[in-house]
């Protein structure tokens, strides 16, 4: 017992060096996560010129983004545990430098097979999420963890960085096409991964210089079996499903929407990137608000509101444009209930969906330090891993359901079904908890009038 207590990090002081250290950790971990998230999802936008250059089909294009998301999810559990044991500082720096290598090699890719392998390796960037969750949890007092993890998680806005590059510098791809830089990097879409590879090295150096050298490690000295023990609880897997809906679907839509806008509404890639960014910003920047609200009213209430809004938004978005044709007895036909969703109302509903996801992501992770304060790395890693795997499977489902049904809007039918399953499981869990707390009231559906009058 004494050894375990000695291994636990000292409580962080609300002022002085402890507070300054926590702030530096939050700032640099959020910066690193934002950049890594941009690298992780860069194929969502680059996929359009890549598809044109290599002549890829829609399922092939979906696989490029999918394998990146897969590798950015599958190592989140060990990465979070490693951060708990050796500290987030060293793990973050190592991951930034390791990701820079395949990111640069993407600039040399000339075939679909090569690009698929490199996209998988670049996807390793997504695993930084569980590292940052464990790292910030170790430095932040419990009463502020919801907000701190929300600020860190707002690094999801990195999904919009590539899109904004094309919006702010619309000639970046076309003006550089055909050129070669430093005798190594060709122009066009290959300029983007070249820029990112340099930025990864720079942020790794800044992290080394800025954050405290003496790190906090919540799992230092803890046996591996003890760190994995909470994963046997069903609650952890339920949280993972919630995260697949609010984060996995967010990742999938961030990667899929540029292509969706181009093929469904016929807009230019620059416009598609900007409209997708309108979805990404609230889905990322509202995460601190979600953490703050969860700190005050409870994460479960926030999750109820999140899933209800997601159901309503995706329920409208899934409706295909068209009308009913009625064949009359005399053989004539008439059209009724014509329905069409233009690009403006579509984008407004997509932004609403993003707002719900942004708040919901923070609410899910508010649960983890509350239920598992000594195992944030392992539990957060598993939740992040399984949630991120949703971002792997969903783009593939988007592509194949569209191919099967012929409706682009089938994308949002997939989101609707996933959200409905999450809401149903959560509500059944809450009802079961209330039943366990007050079993004597389980069959009392109606109270006497006198009892109601006194309430």
GROMACS .gro file of C-alpha atoms in nm:
model
  455
    1UNK     CA    1   0.000   0.000   0.000
    2UNK     CA    2   0.279   0.241   0.088
    3UNK     CA    3   0.455   0.173  -0.240
    4UNK     CA    4   0.135   0.236  -0.438
    5UNK     CA    5   0.080   0.565  -0.259
    6UNK     CA    6   0.436   0.670  -0.326
    7UNK     CA    7   0.391   0.600  -0.696
    8UNK     CA    8   0.080   0.817  -0.720
    9UNK     CA    9   0.154   1.175  -0.836
   10UNK     CA   10   0.125   1.446  -0.577
   11UNK     CA   11  -0.195   1.652  -0.591
   12UNK     CA   12  -0.165   1.953  -0.814
   13UNK     CA   13  -0.169   2.283  -0.636
   14UNK     CA   14  -0.419   2.541  -0.757
   15UNK     CA   15  -0.146   2.802  -0.789
   16UNK     CA   16   0.228   2.833  -0.830
   17UNK     CA   17   0.443   2.593  -1.025
   18UNK     CA   18   0.182   2.315  -1.032
   19UNK     CA   19  -0.076   2.537  -1.202
   20UNK     CA   20   0.176   2.678  -1.447
   21UNK     CA   21   0.291   2.327  -1.531
   22UNK     CA   22  -0.065   2.212  -1.593
   23UNK     CA   23  -0.128   2.510  -1.819
   24UNK     CA   24   0.185   2.440  -2.023
   25UNK     CA   25   0.088   2.074  -2.056
   26UNK     CA   26  -0.263   2.170  -2.169
   27UNK     CA   27  -0.137   2.424  -2.424
   28UNK     CA   28   0.131   2.204  -2.581
   29UNK     CA   29  -0.073   1.881  -2.573
   30UNK     CA   30  -0.362   2.065  -2.742
   31UNK     CA   31  -0.130   2.214  -3.004
   32UNK     CA   32   0.027   1.877  -3.078
   33UNK     CA   33  -0.312   1.707  -3.093
   34UNK     CA   34  -0.451   1.969  -3.332
   35UNK     CA   35  -0.160   1.917  -3.571
   36UNK     CA   36  -0.172   1.538  -3.544
   37UNK     CA   37  -0.546   1.543  -3.607
   38UNK     CA   38  -0.488   1.752  -3.920
   39UNK     CA   39  -0.234   1.497  -4.043
   40UNK     CA   40  -0.460   1.206  -3.951
   41UNK     CA   41  -0.755   1.333  -4.159
   42UNK     CA   42  -0.571   1.510  -4.442
   43UNK     CA   43  -0.685   1.248  -4.693
   44UNK     CA   44  -1.044   1.365  -4.653
   45UNK     CA   45  -0.963   1.666  -4.874
   46UNK     CA   46  -0.657   1.535  -5.057
   47UNK     CA   47  -0.860   1.232  -5.160
   48UNK     CA   48  -1.039   1.433  -5.429
   49UNK     CA   49  -0.725   1.527  -5.632
   50UNK     CA   50  -0.572   1.186  -5.549
   51UNK     CA   51  -0.882   1.015  -5.692
   52UNK     CA   52  -0.855   1.222  -6.010
   53UNK     CA   53  -0.482   1.151  -6.051
   54UNK     CA   54  -0.495   0.778  -5.983
   55UNK     CA   55  -0.844   0.707  -6.124
   56UNK     CA   56  -0.979   0.553  -5.804
   57UNK     CA   57  -1.332   0.425  -5.744
   58UNK     CA   58  -1.538   0.552  -5.450
   59UNK     CA   59  -1.474   0.240  -5.237
   60UNK     CA   60  -1.100   0.269  -5.311
   61UNK     CA   61  -1.107   0.633  -5.207
   62UNK     CA   62  -1.295   0.539  -4.889
   63UNK     CA   63  -1.029   0.280  -4.805
   64UNK     CA   64  -0.750   0.542  -4.809
   65UNK     CA   65  -0.920   0.744  -4.534
   66UNK     CA   66  -1.040   0.428  -4.358
   67UNK     CA   67  -0.696   0.269  -4.312
   68UNK     CA   68  -0.559   0.597  -4.173
   69UNK     CA   69  -0.845   0.609  -3.923
   70UNK     CA   70  -0.790   0.241  -3.839
   71UNK     CA   71  -0.425   0.287  -3.741
   72UNK     CA   72  -0.516   0.607  -3.555
   73UNK     CA   73  -0.754   0.408  -3.336
   74UNK     CA   74  -0.607   0.064  -3.279
   75UNK     CA   75  -0.313   0.178  -3.062
   76UNK     CA   76  -0.502   0.416  -2.834
   77UNK     CA   77  -0.527   0.169  -2.547
   78UNK     CA   78  -0.151   0.089  -2.523
   79UNK     CA   79  -0.064   0.455  -2.593
   80UNK     CA   80  -0.283   0.576  -2.305
   81UNK     CA   81  -0.141   0.313  -2.070
   82UNK     CA   82   0.213   0.403  -2.174
   83UNK     CA   83   0.145   0.770  -2.099
   84UNK     CA   84   0.017   0.670  -1.754
   85UNK     CA   85   0.335   0.474  -1.684
   86UNK     CA   86   0.615   0.686  -1.835
   87UNK     CA   87   0.446   1.027  -1.874
   88UNK     CA   88   0.274   1.204  -2.160
   89UNK     CA   89   0.573   1.427  -2.238
   90UNK     CA   90   0.805   1.160  -2.374
   91UNK     CA   91   0.524   0.972  -2.552
   92UNK     CA   92   0.395   1.287  -2.724
   93UNK     CA   93   0.739   1.389  -2.851
   94UNK     CA   94   0.811   1.038  -2.978
   95UNK     CA   95   0.478   1.014  -3.161
   96UNK     CA   96   0.524   1.351  -3.332
   97UNK     CA   97   0.866   1.250  -3.466
   98UNK     CA   98   0.756   0.900  -3.570
   99UNK     CA   99   0.457   1.038  -3.763
  100UNK     CA  100   0.674   1.288  -3.951
  101UNK     CA  101   0.853   1.005  -4.137
  102UNK     CA  102   0.559   0.843  -4.324
  103UNK     CA  103   0.400   1.187  -4.364
  104UNK     CA  104   0.699   1.298  -4.570
  105UNK     CA  105   0.705   0.971  -4.765
  106UNK     CA  106   0.347   1.039  -4.881
  107UNK     CA  107   0.498   1.310  -5.103
  108UNK     CA  108   0.679   1.034  -5.295
  109UNK     CA  109   0.377   0.804  -5.344
  110UNK     CA  110   0.293   0.725  -5.705
  111UNK     CA  111   0.055   0.429  -5.688
  112UNK     CA  112  -0.262   0.330  -5.504
  113UNK     CA  113  -0.091   0.042  -5.319
  114UNK     CA  114   0.193   0.263  -5.196
  115UNK     CA  115  -0.047   0.535  -5.090
  116UNK     CA  116  -0.263   0.285  -4.904
  117UNK     CA  117   0.035   0.162  -4.700
  118UNK     CA  118   0.156   0.515  -4.623
  119UNK     CA  119  -0.196   0.633  -4.532
  120UNK     CA  120  -0.207   0.350  -4.279
  121UNK     CA  121   0.129   0.453  -4.129
  122UNK     CA  122   0.037   0.824  -4.120
  123UNK     CA  123  -0.280   0.728  -3.937
  124UNK     CA  124  -0.067   0.653  -3.630
  125UNK     CA  125  -0.109   1.024  -3.553
  126UNK     CA  126  -0.463   0.968  -3.427
  127UNK     CA  127  -0.339   0.771  -3.125
  128UNK     CA  128  -0.212   1.088  -2.959
  129UNK     CA  129  -0.563   1.148  -2.826
  130UNK     CA  130  -0.549   0.890  -2.546
  131UNK     CA  131  -0.198   1.011  -2.456
  132UNK     CA  132  -0.326   1.367  -2.409
  133UNK     CA  133  -0.627   1.251  -2.206
  134UNK     CA  134  -0.406   1.058  -1.963
  135UNK     CA  135  -0.147   1.338  -1.952
  136UNK     CA  136  -0.393   1.618  -1.877
  137UNK     CA  137  -0.588   1.406  -1.628
  138UNK     CA  138  -0.266   1.350  -1.432
  139UNK     CA  139  -0.204   1.727  -1.409
  140UNK     CA  140  -0.559   1.863  -1.362
  141UNK     CA  141  -0.771   1.864  -1.041
  142UNK     CA  142  -1.089   1.657  -1.063
  143UNK     CA  143  -1.323   1.956  -1.044
  144UNK     CA  144  -1.167   2.104  -1.359
  145UNK     CA  145  -1.105   1.787  -1.558
  146UNK     CA  146  -1.418   1.816  -1.770
  147UNK     CA  147  -1.317   2.160  -1.894
  148UNK     CA  148  -0.948   2.072  -1.938
  149UNK     CA  149  -1.024   1.757  -2.135
  150UNK     CA  150  -1.274   1.959  -2.339
  151UNK     CA  151  -1.007   2.216  -2.427
  152UNK     CA  152  -0.763   1.941  -2.520
  153UNK     CA  153  -1.029   1.756  -2.719
  154UNK     CA  154  -1.104   2.075  -2.913
  155UNK     CA  155  -0.789   1.982  -3.101
  156UNK     CA  156  -1.035   1.787  -3.319
  157UNK     CA  157  -1.055   2.118  -3.505
  158UNK     CA  158  -0.735   2.001  -3.671
  159UNK     CA  159  -0.965   1.813  -3.910
  160UNK     CA  160  -1.038   2.151  -4.071
  161UNK     CA  161  -0.676   2.266  -4.112
  162UNK     CA  162  -0.625   2.108  -4.454
  163UNK     CA  163  -0.962   2.237  -4.567
  164UNK     CA  164  -0.882   2.590  -4.451
  165UNK     CA  165  -0.546   2.580  -4.629
  166UNK     CA  166  -0.734   2.530  -4.955
  167UNK     CA  167  -0.984   2.803  -4.867
  168UNK     CA  168  -0.723   3.061  -4.763
  169UNK     CA  169  -0.479   2.965  -5.037
  170UNK     CA  170  -0.703   2.838  -5.317
  171UNK     CA  171  -0.415   2.824  -5.564
  172UNK     CA  172  -0.194   2.615  -5.338
  173UNK     CA  173  -0.253   2.291  -5.528
  174UNK     CA  174  -0.294   2.426  -5.879
  175UNK     CA  175  -0.017   2.688  -5.865
  176UNK     CA  176   0.238   2.435  -5.743
  177UNK     CA  177   0.137   2.155  -5.982
  178UNK     CA  178   0.423   2.050  -6.207
  179UNK     CA  179   0.689   2.212  -5.991
  180UNK     CA  180   0.952   2.035  -5.783
  181UNK     CA  181   1.084   2.176  -5.456
  182UNK     CA  182   1.433   2.110  -5.315
  183UNK     CA  183   1.466   1.851  -5.588
  184UNK     CA  184   1.256   1.608  -5.384
  185UNK     CA  185   0.894   1.720  -5.332
  186UNK     CA  186   0.661   1.755  -5.630
  187UNK     CA  187   0.391   2.021  -5.630
  188UNK     CA  188   0.014   1.981  -5.628
  189UNK     CA  189  -0.150   1.785  -5.347
  190UNK     CA  190   0.193   1.655  -5.232
  191UNK     CA  191   0.278   2.000  -5.093
  192UNK     CA  192   0.037   1.950  -4.802
  193UNK     CA  193   0.205   1.642  -4.644
  194UNK     CA  194   0.544   1.811  -4.697
  195UNK     CA  195   0.429   2.112  -4.492
  196UNK     CA  196   0.288   1.886  -4.223
  197UNK     CA  197   0.607   1.679  -4.189
  198UNK     CA  198   0.807   1.994  -4.111
  199UNK     CA  199   0.541   2.117  -3.867
  200UNK     CA  200   0.549   1.786  -3.678
  201UNK     CA  201   0.923   1.818  -3.612
  202UNK     CA  202   0.885   2.182  -3.502
  203UNK     CA  203   0.604   2.104  -3.255
  204UNK     CA  204   0.802   1.810  -3.113
  205UNK     CA  205   1.091   2.047  -3.042
  206UNK     CA  206   0.860   2.306  -2.881
  207UNK     CA  207   0.702   2.039  -2.661
  208UNK     CA  208   1.048   1.931  -2.544
  209UNK     CA  209   1.136   2.291  -2.453
  210UNK     CA  210   0.805   2.414  -2.302
  211UNK     CA  211   0.647   2.146  -2.083
  212UNK     CA  212   0.788   2.055  -1.738
  213UNK     CA  213   1.076   1.808  -1.746
  214UNK     CA  214   0.946   1.633  -1.433
  215UNK     CA  215   0.622   1.476  -1.551
  216UNK     CA  216   0.322   1.332  -1.362
  217UNK     CA  217   0.242   0.963  -1.415
  218UNK     CA  218  -0.085   0.836  -1.267
  219UNK     CA  219   0.002   0.473  -1.342
  220UNK     CA  220   0.369   0.473  -1.246
  221UNK     CA  221   0.454   0.148  -1.070
  222UNK     CA  222   0.104   0.003  -1.117
  223UNK     CA  223   0.093  -0.360  -1.241
  224UNK     CA  224  -0.035  -0.409  -1.595
  225UNK     CA  225  -0.313  -0.637  -1.470
  226UNK     CA  226  -0.441  -0.364  -1.239
  227UNK     CA  227  -0.444  -0.113  -1.525
  228UNK     CA  228  -0.648  -0.348  -1.743
  229UNK     CA  229  -0.889  -0.462  -1.471
  230UNK     CA  230  -1.155  -0.191  -1.536
  231UNK     CA  231  -1.187  -0.305  -1.897
  232UNK     CA  232  -1.392  -0.601  -1.774
  233UNK     CA  233  -1.674  -0.366  -1.680
  234UNK     CA  234  -1.965  -0.337  -1.924
  235UNK     CA  235  -1.983   0.037  -1.851
  236UNK     CA  236  -1.653   0.090  -2.034
  237UNK     CA  237  -1.785  -0.074  -2.350
  238UNK     CA  238  -2.104   0.131  -2.330
  239UNK     CA  239  -1.899   0.450  -2.313
  240UNK     CA  240  -1.708   0.323  -2.618
  241UNK     CA  241  -2.028   0.289  -2.819
  242UNK     CA  242  -2.132   0.642  -2.721
  243UNK     CA  243  -1.796   0.767  -2.840
  244UNK     CA  244  -1.832   0.581  -3.169
  245UNK     CA  245  -2.147   0.790  -3.230
  246UNK     CA  246  -2.017   1.131  -3.126
  247UNK     CA  247  -1.652   1.095  -3.231
  248UNK     CA  248  -1.636   0.808  -3.479
  249UNK     CA  249  -1.921   0.954  -3.684
  250UNK     CA  250  -1.756   1.297  -3.659
  251UNK     CA  251  -1.429   1.161  -3.798
  252UNK     CA  252  -1.612   0.973  -4.071
  253UNK     CA  253  -1.817   1.276  -4.177
  254UNK     CA  254  -1.512   1.505  -4.166
  255UNK     CA  255  -1.341   1.278  -4.416
  256UNK     CA  256  -1.652   1.203  -4.625
  257UNK     CA  257  -1.823   1.543  -4.655
  258UNK     CA  258  -1.585   1.710  -4.907
  259UNK     CA  259  -1.651   1.424  -5.148
  260UNK     CA  260  -2.024   1.431  -5.060
  261UNK     CA  261  -2.056   1.801  -5.139
  262UNK     CA  262  -1.865   1.769  -5.467
  263UNK     CA  263  -2.063   1.470  -5.596
  264UNK     CA  264  -2.407   1.555  -5.453
  265UNK     CA  265  -2.424   1.932  -5.491
  266UNK     CA  266  -2.169   1.979  -5.771
  267UNK     CA  267  -1.963   2.244  -5.593
  268UNK     CA  268  -1.589   2.303  -5.632
  269UNK     CA  269  -1.345   2.137  -5.392
  270UNK     CA  270  -1.264   2.473  -5.230
  271UNK     CA  271  -1.633   2.534  -5.154
  272UNK     CA  272  -1.677   2.177  -5.032
  273UNK     CA  273  -1.380   2.220  -4.798
  274UNK     CA  274  -1.523   2.542  -4.655
  275UNK     CA  275  -1.870   2.393  -4.599
  276UNK     CA  276  -1.716   2.087  -4.432
  277UNK     CA  277  -1.514   2.318  -4.206
  278UNK     CA  278  -1.843   2.475  -4.093
  279UNK     CA  279  -1.936   2.131  -3.959
  280UNK     CA  280  -1.593   2.066  -3.808
  281UNK     CA  281  -1.559   2.391  -3.613
  282UNK     CA  282  -1.859   2.352  -3.379
  283UNK     CA  283  -1.799   1.977  -3.356
  284UNK     CA  284  -1.455   2.061  -3.216
  285UNK     CA  285  -1.466   2.404  -3.053
  286UNK     CA  286  -1.784   2.333  -2.854
  287UNK     CA  287  -1.605   2.051  -2.676
  288UNK     CA  288  -1.483   2.279  -2.391
  289UNK     CA  289  -1.841   2.400  -2.348
  290UNK     CA  290  -1.955   2.041  -2.330
  291UNK     CA  291  -1.699   1.971  -2.059
  292UNK     CA  292  -1.796   2.283  -1.865
  293UNK     CA  293  -2.169   2.199  -1.879
  294UNK     CA  294  -2.097   1.837  -1.784
  295UNK     CA  295  -1.900   1.958  -1.481
  296UNK     CA  296  -2.209   2.147  -1.363
  297UNK     CA  297  -2.522   1.954  -1.464
  298UNK     CA  298  -2.383   1.605  -1.511
  299UNK     CA  299  -2.261   1.416  -1.816
  300UNK     CA  300  -2.568   1.194  -1.842
  301UNK     CA  301  -2.807   1.485  -1.895
  302UNK     CA  302  -2.575   1.622  -2.161
  303UNK     CA  303  -2.567   1.284  -2.338
  304UNK     CA  304  -2.947   1.269  -2.349
  305UNK     CA  305  -2.961   1.611  -2.516
  306UNK     CA  306  -2.680   1.514  -2.754
  307UNK     CA  307  -2.845   1.198  -2.881
  308UNK     CA  308  -3.188   1.357  -2.920
  309UNK     CA  309  -3.047   1.640  -3.134
  310UNK     CA  310  -2.841   1.394  -3.338
  311UNK     CA  311  -3.151   1.182  -3.404
  312UNK     CA  312  -3.353   1.480  -3.522
  313UNK     CA  313  -3.079   1.621  -3.746
  314UNK     CA  314  -2.977   1.290  -3.906
  315UNK     CA  315  -3.344   1.193  -3.945
  316UNK     CA  316  -3.402   1.491  -4.173
  317UNK     CA  317  -3.066   1.462  -4.352
  318UNK     CA  318  -3.128   1.096  -4.441
  319UNK     CA  319  -3.443   1.178  -4.642
  320UNK     CA  320  -3.372   1.149  -5.018
  321UNK     CA  321  -3.489   1.421  -5.254
  322UNK     CA  322  -3.793   1.316  -5.454
  323UNK     CA  323  -4.171   1.275  -5.449
  324UNK     CA  324  -4.441   1.010  -5.432
  325UNK     CA  325  -4.597   0.900  -5.759
  326UNK     CA  326  -4.956   0.776  -5.730
  327UNK     CA  327  -5.092   0.553  -6.009
  328UNK     CA  328  -5.470   0.599  -6.038
  329UNK     CA  329  -5.727   0.341  -6.147
  330UNK     CA  330  -5.754   0.495  -6.494
  331UNK     CA  331  -5.381   0.457  -6.548
  332UNK     CA  332  -5.293   0.823  -6.495
  333UNK     CA  333  -5.030   0.930  -6.245
  334UNK     CA  334  -4.989   1.225  -6.011
  335UNK     CA  335  -4.701   1.349  -5.799
  336UNK     CA  336  -4.736   1.435  -5.432
  337UNK     CA  337  -4.527   1.536  -5.129
  338UNK     CA  338  -4.230   1.665  -5.326
  339UNK     CA  339  -3.924   1.698  -5.104
  340UNK     CA  340  -3.585   1.850  -5.169
  341UNK     CA  341  -3.313   1.971  -4.934
  342UNK     CA  342  -3.095   2.245  -5.080
  343UNK     CA  343  -2.733   2.305  -4.992
  344UNK     CA  344  -2.810   2.585  -4.741
  345UNK     CA  345  -3.059   2.393  -4.519
  346UNK     CA  346  -2.844   2.080  -4.559
  347UNK     CA  347  -2.539   2.265  -4.426
  348UNK     CA  348  -2.741   2.420  -4.141
  349UNK     CA  349  -2.856   2.075  -4.027
  350UNK     CA  350  -2.503   1.940  -4.065
  351UNK     CA  351  -2.372   2.221  -3.843
  352UNK     CA  352  -2.643   2.139  -3.585
  353UNK     CA  353  -2.531   1.776  -3.594
  354UNK     CA  354  -2.173   1.894  -3.539
  355UNK     CA  355  -2.275   2.106  -3.240
  356UNK     CA  356  -2.434   1.804  -3.075
  357UNK     CA  357  -2.129   1.588  -3.144
  358UNK     CA  358  -1.888   1.849  -3.006
  359UNK     CA  359  -2.073   1.875  -2.676
  360UNK     CA  360  -2.132   1.500  -2.658
  361UNK     CA  361  -1.762   1.412  -2.703
  362UNK     CA  362  -1.673   1.604  -2.388
  363UNK     CA  363  -1.961   1.449  -2.193
  364UNK     CA  364  -1.843   1.096  -2.273
  365UNK     CA  365  -1.493   1.166  -2.144
  366UNK     CA  366  -1.626   1.344  -1.837
  367UNK     CA  367  -1.750   1.001  -1.725
  368UNK     CA  368  -1.406   0.840  -1.734
  369UNK     CA  369  -1.210   1.025  -1.460
  370UNK     CA  370  -1.526   1.014  -1.244
  371UNK     CA  371  -1.571   0.636  -1.262
  372UNK     CA  372  -1.206   0.535  -1.317
  373UNK     CA  373  -0.982   0.809  -1.166
  374UNK     CA  374  -0.679   0.579  -1.136
  375UNK     CA  375  -0.711   0.420  -1.481
  376UNK     CA  376  -0.780   0.711  -1.713
  377UNK     CA  377  -0.507   0.600  -1.954
  378UNK     CA  378  -0.633   0.244  -2.005
  379UNK     CA  379  -1.007   0.323  -1.996
  380UNK     CA  380  -0.970   0.640  -2.202
  381UNK     CA  381  -0.750   0.448  -2.442
  382UNK     CA  382  -1.007   0.173  -2.495
  383UNK     CA  383  -1.295   0.418  -2.530
  384UNK     CA  384  -1.092   0.626  -2.774
  385UNK     CA  385  -0.982   0.317  -2.965
  386UNK     CA  386  -1.330   0.171  -3.012
  387UNK     CA  387  -1.479   0.513  -3.076
  388UNK     CA  388  -1.211   0.582  -3.334
  389UNK     CA  389  -1.279   0.247  -3.499
  390UNK     CA  390  -1.622   0.387  -3.573
  391UNK     CA  391  -1.438   0.637  -3.792
  392UNK     CA  392  -1.285   0.338  -3.974
  393UNK     CA  393  -1.603   0.142  -4.039
  394UNK     CA  394  -1.844   0.428  -4.104
  395UNK     CA  395  -1.683   0.571  -4.424
  396UNK     CA  396  -1.689   0.220  -4.568
  397UNK     CA  397  -2.056   0.187  -4.472
  398UNK     CA  398  -2.121   0.527  -4.630
  399UNK     CA  399  -1.964   0.415  -4.958
  400UNK     CA  400  -2.122   0.070  -4.974
  401UNK     CA  401  -2.472   0.178  -4.863
  402UNK     CA  402  -2.465   0.448  -5.131
  403UNK     CA  403  -2.353   0.190  -5.386
  404UNK     CA  404  -2.628  -0.047  -5.275
  405UNK     CA  405  -2.916   0.201  -5.239
  406UNK     CA  406  -2.819   0.465  -5.494
  407UNK     CA  407  -2.900   0.738  -5.238
  408UNK     CA  408  -2.618   0.967  -5.117
  409UNK     CA  409  -2.833   1.045  -4.813
  410UNK     CA  410  -2.794   0.685  -4.693
  411UNK     CA  411  -2.485   0.827  -4.518
  412UNK     CA  412  -2.709   0.982  -4.256
  413UNK     CA  413  -2.927   0.674  -4.224
  414UNK     CA  414  -2.615   0.498  -4.093
  415UNK     CA  415  -2.562   0.781  -3.842
  416UNK     CA  416  -2.929   0.765  -3.737
  417UNK     CA  417  -2.918   0.392  -3.664
  418UNK     CA  418  -2.597   0.420  -3.460
  419UNK     CA  419  -2.737   0.710  -3.256
  420UNK     CA  420  -3.066   0.529  -3.192
  421UNK     CA  421  -2.882   0.224  -3.058
  422UNK     CA  422  -2.674   0.444  -2.823
  423UNK     CA  423  -2.978   0.631  -2.691
  424UNK     CA  424  -3.174   0.310  -2.636
  425UNK     CA  425  -2.887   0.143  -2.445
  426UNK     CA  426  -2.827   0.451  -2.231
  427UNK     CA  427  -3.194   0.490  -2.144
  428UNK     CA  428  -3.232   0.121  -2.056
  429UNK     CA  429  -2.926   0.151  -1.832
  430UNK     CA  430  -3.071   0.455  -1.655
  431UNK     CA  431  -3.406   0.281  -1.605
  432UNK     CA  432  -3.229  -0.025  -1.465
  433UNK     CA  433  -3.027   0.193  -1.227
  434UNK     CA  434  -3.343   0.363  -1.100
  435UNK     CA  435  -3.507   0.024  -1.054
  436UNK     CA  436  -3.210  -0.100  -0.852
  437UNK     CA  437  -3.219   0.211  -0.634
  438UNK     CA  438  -3.595   0.199  -0.570
  439UNK     CA  439  -3.730  -0.148  -0.659
  440UNK     CA  440  -4.044  -0.086  -0.454
  441UNK     CA  441  -4.152   0.178  -0.707
  442UNK     CA  442  -4.089  -0.031  -1.019
  443UNK     CA  443  -4.454  -0.130  -1.070
  444UNK     CA  444  -4.610   0.197  -0.951
  445UNK     CA  445  -4.694   0.359  -1.282
  446UNK     CA  446  -4.971   0.571  -1.132
  447UNK     CA  447  -4.962   0.747  -0.795
  448UNK     CA  448  -5.273   0.822  -0.586
  449UNK     CA  449  -5.424   1.161  -0.651
  450UNK     CA  450  -5.352   1.268  -0.296
  451UNK     CA  451  -4.985   1.186  -0.338
  452UNK     CA  452  -4.967   1.381  -0.663
  453UNK     CA  453  -5.136   1.677  -0.504
  454UNK     CA  454  -4.871   1.702  -0.234
  455UNK     CA  455  -4.582   1.707  -0.484
   0.00000   0.00000   0.00000
